Every structure is written in C-alpha cells, then in structure tokens.
Short mmCIF file of C-alpha atoms in Angstrom, two decimals:
data_model
loop_
_atom_site.label_atom_id
_atom_site.label_comp_id
_atom_site.label_asym_id
_atom_site.label_seq_id
_atom_site.Cartn_x
_atom_site.Cartn_y
_atom_site.Cartn_z
CA MET T 1 0.00 0.00 0.00
CA GLN T 2 1.39 3.41 -0.93
CA THR T 3 2.06 6.06 1.73
CA HIS T 4 -0.78 8.15 0.34
CA GLN T 5 -3.16 5.20 0.71
CA HIS T 6 -1.94 4.64 4.27
CA GLU T 7 -2.89 8.21 5.10
CA ILE T 8 -6.31 7.81 3.51
CA ALA T 9 -6.87 4.51 5.33
CA ALA T 10 -5.96 6.19 8.64
CA ALA T 11 -8.44 9.02 8.03
CA LEU T 12 -11.10 6.56 6.85
CA ARG T 13 -10.68 4.57 10.09
CA ILE T 14 -11.28 7.72 12.15
CA GLY T 15 -14.34 8.60 10.09
CA LEU T 16 -15.77 5.08 10.36
CA ARG T 17 -15.34 5.06 14.14
CA GLY T 18 -17.90 7.84 14.22
CA MET T 19 -20.42 5.89 12.15
CA ALA T 20 -22.96 4.18 14.41
CA LYS T 21 -23.56 0.55 13.47
CA ALA T 22 -25.93 -2.19 14.56
CA VAL T 23 -24.04 -5.16 15.97
CA THR T 24 -24.67 -8.61 14.55
CA VAL T 25 -23.17 -12.05 15.00
CA ILE T 26 -22.67 -14.05 11.81
CA SER T 27 -22.92 -17.79 12.42
CA LEU T 28 -22.52 -20.86 10.27
CA CYS T 29 -21.82 -24.56 10.27
CA HIS T 30 -19.21 -26.10 7.99
CA GLY T 31 -18.36 -29.78 8.08
CA SER T 32 -18.49 -30.70 11.76
CA LYS T 33 -17.52 -27.23 12.97
CA ARG T 34 -19.55 -24.21 14.04
CA TYR T 35 -18.30 -20.66 13.53
CA ALA T 36 -19.50 -17.33 14.93
CA MET T 37 -18.17 -13.81 14.50
CA THR T 38 -19.31 -10.36 15.60
CA ALA T 39 -19.78 -8.13 12.56
CA THR T 40 -21.03 -4.67 11.74
CA ALA T 41 -20.37 -4.70 7.97
CA VAL T 42 -23.81 -6.08 7.24
CA ASN T 43 -26.32 -4.58 4.85
CA GLU T 44 -29.81 -5.00 3.53
CA LEU T 45 -29.63 -5.52 -0.22
CA SER T 46 -32.81 -6.31 -2.11
CA MET T 47 -36.38 -7.35 -1.31
CA ASP T 48 -36.73 -9.27 -4.61
CA PRO T 49 -35.28 -11.70 -3.89
CA PRO T 50 -35.10 -10.94 -0.14
CA SER T 51 -31.36 -10.65 0.42
CA MET T 52 -28.56 -9.19 2.53
CA LEU T 53 -24.81 -8.87 2.19
CA ILE T 54 -21.89 -9.21 4.56
CA CYS T 55 -18.26 -8.12 4.17
CA VAL T 56 -15.76 -10.51 5.75
CA ASN T 57 -12.00 -10.17 6.10
CA LYS T 58 -10.06 -12.96 4.38
CA ALA T 59 -8.13 -13.41 7.64
CA ALA T 60 -11.32 -14.26 9.57
CA SER T 61 -12.01 -17.89 10.45
CA LEU T 62 -15.39 -17.67 8.72
CA PHE T 63 -13.94 -16.60 5.38
CA LEU T 64 -12.93 -20.03 4.11
CA PRO T 65 -16.28 -21.70 4.90
CA LEU T 66 -18.12 -18.76 3.33
CA ASN T 67 -15.84 -18.88 0.31
CA GLU T 68 -16.70 -22.55 -0.04
CA GLY T 69 -20.39 -21.70 -0.08
CA ALA T 70 -21.49 -22.24 3.53
CA HIS T 71 -24.90 -20.72 4.24
CA PHE T 72 -24.96 -18.23 7.09
CA CYS T 73 -27.14 -16.57 9.69
CA ILE T 74 -27.15 -12.85 10.57
CA ASN T 75 -28.19 -12.41 14.20
CA ILE T 76 -29.02 -8.81 15.18
CA LEU T 77 -28.13 -8.38 18.84
CA GLN T 78 -30.24 -6.65 21.49
CA ALA T 79 -28.85 -3.71 23.47
CA SER T 80 -28.47 -6.01 26.49
CA GLN T 81 -26.17 -8.40 24.58
CA ALA T 82 -22.88 -6.47 24.48
CA GLU T 83 -21.33 -9.40 26.32
CA ILE T 84 -22.15 -11.75 23.44
CA SER T 85 -20.67 -9.26 20.97
CA ALA T 86 -17.41 -9.07 22.94
CA HIS T 87 -17.42 -12.84 23.36
CA CYS T 88 -17.73 -13.49 19.61
CA SER T 89 -15.01 -10.99 18.72
CA VAL T 90 -12.15 -10.60 21.17
CA LYS T 91 -12.88 -12.88 24.14
CA ALA T 92 -13.34 -16.37 22.70
CA ARG T 93 -12.38 -18.50 19.71
CA GLY T 94 -13.87 -21.43 17.77
CA GLU T 95 -16.61 -23.46 19.42
CA ASP T 96 -16.16 -21.48 22.68
CA ARG T 97 -17.97 -18.60 20.99
CA PHE T 98 -21.20 -20.59 21.38
CA ALA T 99 -20.84 -20.74 25.17
CA LEU T 100 -22.93 -17.58 25.68
CA GLY T 101 -26.57 -17.49 24.63
CA SER T 102 -28.91 -20.24 23.44
CA TRP T 103 -28.01 -21.45 20.00
CA ARG T 104 -30.36 -23.58 17.91
CA ASN T 105 -29.84 -25.57 14.72
CA SER T 106 -31.68 -24.56 11.58
CA GLN T 107 -32.90 -26.64 8.68
CA LEU T 108 -30.76 -24.60 6.28
CA GLY T 109 -27.61 -25.36 8.26
CA PRO T 110 -26.38 -22.35 10.26
CA PRO T 111 -27.00 -22.16 14.00
CA TYR T 112 -29.03 -19.15 15.14
CA LEU T 113 -29.12 -17.25 18.40
CA LEU T 114 -32.48 -17.76 20.09
CA GLU T 115 -32.33 -14.49 22.09
CA ALA T 116 -31.18 -12.24 19.26
CA GLN T 117 -33.52 -9.40 18.35
CA SER T 118 -33.88 -11.01 14.94
CA SER T 119 -32.11 -13.68 12.91
CA PHE T 120 -31.93 -13.94 9.15
CA LEU T 121 -31.03 -17.36 7.76
CA CYS T 122 -29.35 -16.83 4.41
CA ARG T 123 -28.51 -19.08 1.50
CA ASN T 124 -25.02 -18.17 0.27
CA VAL T 125 -25.73 -17.29 -3.36
CA SER T 126 -23.01 -14.95 -4.59
CA LYS T 127 -19.54 -13.67 -3.72
CA VAL T 128 -17.12 -11.02 -4.86
CA GLU T 129 -13.62 -10.39 -3.59
CA PHE T 130 -12.24 -6.91 -3.13
CA GLY T 131 -8.94 -6.06 -1.48
CA THR T 132 -8.64 -7.81 1.87
CA HIS T 133 -12.32 -8.76 2.00
CA GLY T 134 -15.00 -10.96 0.51
CA ILE T 135 -18.52 -9.68 -0.12
CA PHE T 136 -21.09 -12.45 0.32
CA VAL T 137 -24.69 -12.13 -0.76
CA GLY T 138 -27.25 -14.17 1.15
CA GLN T 139 -30.75 -14.86 -0.04
CA VAL T 140 -32.91 -14.80 3.07
CA GLU T 141 -34.80 -18.08 3.52
CA GLN T 142 -36.08 -17.77 7.07
CA VAL T 143 -36.58 -14.92 9.52
CA HIS T 144 -36.87 -15.19 13.29
CA LEU T 145 -38.31 -12.11 14.99
CA ARG T 146 -38.60 -11.38 18.69
CA GLU T 147 -40.78 -8.67 20.19
CA GLN T 148 -37.94 -6.58 21.62
CA ASN T 149 -36.86 -3.69 19.35
CA ASP T 150 -33.85 -2.20 21.10
CA PRO T 151 -30.73 -3.16 19.12
CA LEU T 152 -27.15 -3.04 20.27
CA VAL T 153 -25.26 -0.20 18.59
CA TYR T 154 -21.49 0.23 18.37
CA MET T 155 -19.73 3.55 17.86
CA ASP T 156 -16.35 5.03 18.61
CA GLY T 157 -15.21 1.88 20.44
CA ARG T 158 -18.25 1.84 22.74
CA TYR T 159 -21.47 -0.10 22.99
CA GLY T 160 -24.80 1.62 23.38
CA ALA T 161 -28.30 1.91 22.03
CA PHE T 162 -30.51 4.01 19.81
CA ARG T 163 -32.15 7.04 21.39
CA CYS T 164 -34.96 8.76 19.53
CA ARG T 165 -34.07 12.42 19.60
CA THR T 166 -35.84 14.48 17.03
CA GLY T 167 -39.27 12.94 17.05
CA ILE T 168 -39.38 13.22 13.27
CA GLY T 169 -41.02 10.06 11.98
CA ILE T 170 -40.75 9.26 8.31
CA ASP T 171 -40.37 6.09 6.34
CA ALA T 172 -37.30 6.16 4.17
CA MET U 1 -41.75 -13.22 -6.69
CA GLN U 2 -43.39 -16.34 -5.22
CA THR U 3 -45.86 -16.09 -2.33
CA HIS U 4 -43.33 -17.69 -0.03
CA GLN U 5 -40.74 -15.06 -0.96
CA HIS U 6 -43.32 -12.33 -0.36
CA GLU U 7 -43.79 -13.62 3.18
CA ILE U 8 -40.04 -13.75 3.78
CA ALA U 9 -39.62 -10.23 2.37
CA ALA U 10 -42.36 -8.95 4.69
CA ALA U 11 -40.67 -10.53 7.74
CA LEU U 12 -37.26 -9.27 6.60
CA ARG U 13 -38.66 -5.73 6.35
CA ILE U 14 -39.92 -5.92 9.93
CA GLY U 15 -36.55 -7.24 11.12
CA LEU U 16 -34.63 -4.57 9.26
CA ARG U 17 -36.78 -1.80 10.74
CA GLY U 18 -35.31 -2.77 14.10
CA MET U 19 -31.72 -2.55 12.87
CA ALA U 20 -30.22 0.83 13.79
CA LYS U 21 -28.35 2.46 10.90
CA ALA U 22 -26.19 5.52 10.44
CA VAL U 23 -27.72 7.91 7.93
CA THR U 24 -25.69 9.09 4.96
CA VAL U 25 -26.30 11.12 1.84
CA ILE U 26 -24.73 9.78 -1.34
CA SER U 27 -23.88 12.57 -3.78
CA LEU U 28 -22.44 12.68 -7.26
CA CYS U 29 -22.12 14.74 -10.40
CA HIS U 30 -22.86 13.31 -13.82
CA GLY U 31 -22.72 15.40 -16.96
CA SER U 32 -24.11 18.78 -15.95
CA LYS U 33 -26.37 17.36 -13.23
CA ARG U 34 -25.92 16.83 -9.51
CA TYR U 35 -27.62 14.00 -7.64
CA ALA U 36 -28.08 13.34 -3.93
CA MET U 37 -29.88 10.58 -2.06
CA THR U 38 -30.28 9.61 1.57
CA ALA U 39 -28.98 6.07 2.12
CA THR U 40 -28.40 3.66 4.97
CA ALA U 41 -27.17 0.66 2.96
CA VAL U 42 -23.57 1.78 3.22
CA ASN U 43 -20.68 -0.33 4.44
CA GLU U 44 -17.02 -0.19 5.20
CA LEU U 45 -15.27 -2.78 3.03
CA SER U 46 -11.47 -2.94 3.08
CA MET U 47 -8.57 -0.81 4.33
CA ASP U 48 -6.27 -2.08 1.57
CA PRO U 49 -7.22 -0.43 -0.65
CA PRO U 50 -9.34 1.91 1.53
CA SER U 51 -12.84 1.24 0.24
CA MET U 52 -16.55 1.26 0.96
CA LEU U 53 -19.65 -0.10 -0.71
CA ILE U 54 -23.15 1.17 -1.29
CA CYS U 55 -26.32 -0.68 -2.35
CA VAL U 56 -28.58 1.34 -4.63
CA ASN U 57 -32.01 0.47 -6.00
CA LYS U 58 -32.16 0.37 -9.79
CA ALA U 59 -35.22 2.64 -9.58
CA ALA U 60 -33.22 5.41 -7.85
CA SER U 61 -32.15 8.43 -9.89
CA LEU U 62 -28.52 7.82 -8.90
CA PHE U 63 -28.45 4.31 -10.27
CA LEU U 64 -27.87 5.17 -13.93
CA PRO U 65 -24.98 7.59 -13.25
CA LEU U 66 -23.42 5.07 -10.87
CA ASN U 67 -23.89 2.30 -13.39
CA GLU U 68 -22.08 4.46 -15.95
CA GLY U 69 -19.16 4.82 -13.55
CA ALA U 70 -19.79 8.16 -11.82
CA HIS U 71 -17.62 8.62 -8.73
CA PHE U 72 -19.53 9.29 -5.53
CA CYS U 73 -19.32 10.79 -2.08
CA ILE U 74 -20.65 9.22 1.13
CA ASN U 75 -21.59 11.97 3.60
CA ILE U 76 -22.25 10.76 7.16
CA LEU U 77 -24.85 13.04 8.72
CA GLN U 78 -24.74 14.51 12.21
CA ALA U 79 -27.59 13.89 14.67
CA SER U 80 -28.75 17.48 14.10
CA GLN U 81 -29.19 16.92 10.35
CA ALA U 82 -32.41 14.87 10.21
CA GLU U 83 -33.87 17.66 8.09
CA ILE U 84 -31.23 17.09 5.39
CA SER U 85 -31.93 13.35 5.48
CA ALA U 86 -35.66 13.92 4.97
CA HIS U 87 -34.92 16.53 2.30
CA CYS U 88 -32.73 14.15 0.28
CA SER U 89 -35.24 11.30 0.48
CA VAL U 90 -38.90 12.22 0.50
CA LYS U 91 -39.13 16.02 0.47
CA ALA U 92 -37.18 17.14 -2.61
CA ARG U 93 -36.08 15.92 -6.02
CA GLY U 94 -33.16 16.57 -8.39
CA GLU U 95 -31.12 19.75 -7.91
CA ASP U 96 -33.51 20.92 -5.16
CA ARG U 97 -31.91 18.34 -2.87
CA PHE U 98 -28.87 20.63 -2.66
CA ALA U 99 -30.92 23.51 -1.25
CA LEU U 100 -30.18 22.50 2.35
CA GLY U 101 -26.61 22.54 3.68
CA SER U 102 -23.40 23.88 2.17
CA TRP U 103 -22.25 21.76 -0.75
CA ARG U 104 -18.75 22.07 -2.18
CA ASN U 105 -17.18 20.73 -5.36
CA SER U 106 -14.39 18.18 -5.13
CA GLN U 107 -11.48 17.53 -7.44
CA LEU U 108 -12.67 13.95 -7.99
CA GLY U 109 -16.07 15.15 -9.16
CA PRO U 110 -18.79 14.52 -6.56
CA PRO U 111 -20.09 17.40 -4.44
CA TYR U 112 -19.66 16.95 -0.68
CA LEU U 113 -21.60 18.30 2.26
CA LEU U 114 -19.43 20.71 4.22
CA GLU U 115 -21.29 20.23 7.53
CA ALA U 116 -21.49 16.44 7.41
CA GLN U 117 -19.80 14.61 10.27
CA SER U 118 -17.48 13.09 7.68
CA SER U 119 -17.35 12.73 3.91
CA PHE U 120 -15.65 9.98 1.93
CA LEU U 121 -14.92 10.77 -1.71
CA CYS U 122 -14.90 7.49 -3.61
CA ARG U 123 -13.67 6.45 -7.03
CA ASN U 124 -16.27 4.11 -8.53
CA VAL U 125 -14.18 0.99 -9.17
CA SER U 126 -16.48 -2.03 -9.22
CA LYS U 127 -20.13 -2.99 -9.50
CA VAL U 128 -22.29 -6.05 -9.15
CA GLU U 129 -26.01 -6.34 -9.75
CA PHE U 130 -28.25 -8.43 -7.57
CA GLY U 131 -32.04 -8.50 -7.73
CA THR U 132 -33.46 -4.99 -7.69
CA HIS U 133 -30.16 -3.41 -6.61
CA GLY U 134 -26.64 -2.55 -7.69
CA ILE U 135 -23.68 -2.92 -5.33
CA PHE U 136 -21.04 -0.28 -6.04
CA VAL U 137 -17.55 -0.39 -4.58
CA GLY U 138 -15.79 2.91 -4.06
CA GLN U 139 -12.08 3.29 -3.46
CA VAL U 140 -11.75 6.14 -0.99
CA GLU U 141 -9.57 8.92 -2.39
CA GLN U 142 -10.22 11.74 0.05
CA VAL U 143 -11.65 12.00 3.56
CA HIS U 144 -13.13 15.11 5.18
CA LEU U 145 -13.48 14.90 8.95
CA ARG U 146 -15.17 17.35 11.31
CA GLU U 147 -14.73 17.36 15.08
CA GLN U 148 -18.31 16.50 15.95
CA ASN U 149 -18.87 12.77 16.60
CA ASP U 150 -22.60 12.45 17.10
CA PRO U 151 -24.06 10.75 14.03
CA LEU U 152 -27.68 10.66 12.94
CA VAL U 153 -29.16 7.20 13.45
CA TYR U 154 -32.37 5.84 11.90
CA MET U 155 -34.44 3.03 13.34
CA ASP U 156 -38.02 1.85 13.19
CA GLY U 157 -39.05 4.87 11.12
CA ARG U 158 -37.57 7.39 13.55
CA TYR U 159 -34.48 9.55 13.72
CA GLY U 160 -32.26 9.62 16.76
CA ALA U 161 -28.73 9.28 18.03
CA PHE U 162 -26.33 6.88 19.68
CA ARG U 163 -26.44 6.65 23.45
CA CYS U 164 -23.63 4.89 25.25
CA ARG U 165 -25.33 2.54 27.66
CA THR U 166 -23.09 -0.21 28.89
CA GLY U 167 -19.84 1.65 29.34
CA ILE U 168 -18.01 -1.34 27.89
CA GLY U 169 -15.23 0.01 25.68
CA ILE U 170 -13.50 -2.34 23.32
CA ASP U 171 -12.13 -2.01 19.84
CA ALA U 172 -13.66 -4.47 17.40
#
C-alpha cells in the first residue's frame, strides 16, 4: 500500500469510528464445525429476492467456509447483549464462541441465536472479492423475529443503544 | 416473486426496521447534473485499498450515473441533520436536494456536504447487480473529517442518536 493510501486509510478509520452501526453475529456450520463472529459490515440488499450482504475479512475464520459456499445466519443483537458481541469478537475462539446465549440448529444449516432481536437465515448465493475482503450475498430463507426492538449499537469503540431524539417520523 | 418469498420479504422488512443504521447522503455529479440521495445501505469494506460499498435500488435516480461509472461521495450526517436526510429522500427531487446545507465541489467530481460529520470521496471501481439493486464499490480517495462525533441514526421509522449505555469500551 502506498504512503498516500496509508494516510487515507488512517483518516477513513477515524471517520468510520464515528459511524454508528448495529451489531450482529454471523454464524454458520461447515463440516463438523460451528463458527460465529461479531460483525457490523452487514447490509440489507434487495427485497426481490429478499437478500442481505456481509463483508468478511479474508483473515477471519469464517472466510474459508463462506468462500466454499457455507450458508450463514445474521443475528441482530439486542442492546443487552454487548457481552455476546465481545465474546464473539475478542474474548473467545472457535466453538467457545457458542458458550454464551442459546443457540439452535436450523434446517438450512447455520446455528441461530435464540435471544437475538432477529435472525436472518441466508442461503449463500453470490460472492465477490475486493482487497482484503469478501462480499457475500445471502438470499434470506427464514426470519426469526422477537418482540424486543432495542438493538445493540457500536460507535467510537463503545457499545450503546438508539435514542430517539428528534421525534421526526418518516419512512425512508 | 413467489408467495413464499413475499412472506419472507415482509418478515425481513420488519426485522430490518429494528436494525439501527447511520444515515448518509450519497452525492455525485454526472454530466451537468448533480444527484443526492439519503442512504443507509452503506458499508465499510477494506482498508487495503481503503474502500466502501453502497447498495442502490435500480429505480433510484442515482443508479444510472453510478452504473455508468460516476464517482460518488458518502456523507455521514450529524444527529442534528435529520432535516437534510428527509430533504434528500422524500421532500425534494433533483437539484432541489442541494438547497439545504453547504455543498462544495471536489477535485474527484462529486459534491460533498461541508457540515457532514465526515465525507468519503470514492472512485467508482467495481459494481455487481443483484435482484433490484446494484452494489457499487468505491475506493476512498479523500476524507473530510469534522470534530463532531454524534451521528444521525435511523431506526423503526424514527431519527435519533447513539447513546452509550453499557460503558463497555472495546475495539472491534
């Protein structure tokens, strides 16, 4: 990477720290192993077909299974689940990541987190590589919704929640 | 779309409403025209090269310019800028969307919002189509940062902000 790109990457990192993001845990099953990873680079994509995308670093343990076509689940965490987020990122590895929370098996393959605010079970249908990352598109096959609507939000190295401030209500 | 997919899409919509998202305005210049659009389907991608991605509906006015390779700017809004978000989505069209806020020209091409929390000027380097949407990858060429770090967040049809709740501070 050129010096100029290093400087841009450094500034981009600072800018992205200030971008609030919902916290999810991506989970999947590949062969006899289960994988889970906290992720914020998760996006809605299309409603026809219903689909989402995730961006995953090639250095992550989940990359290889995803690259080989493993289906995956996007679990949106509740504000009370910062501990699970930390557990599935810095605190635990491998199967130990499933020690917190109640995980269930799905028909499609990936385990899903029973207490998550919502879980989207996705068929791995498309991938693109760019730089250090893979972009994986998942066609949503099953949705689990819970009543709670208070998602965990991550910003500037801290966990928190959404607070309605302006009272302006519109549908984007 | 099959009935089954309609049901999944309906459930996915409900689940996504509960996913807090930072609010951005995507802006670009194509020919003699300027375009701006409020967007939440925006993701960090890679740091090498520094890059981001955006998902844009093919029915959006920005899609054609993006599809023809127009470079773009991702402007992350501050919590006080809900009015600009509403203006660049439901309230105005075309050039009128630039009536709110101070917009400046960039060397790369896209206009950027001077008062945004941060702006990422992106070279349009890659695209993929999926369903109703295009995924555009932008290599970040310039970053504008302001001191304020209180981004606008959108959830469940309402605008708000991030509130640190747990006090847990870790770097993901």
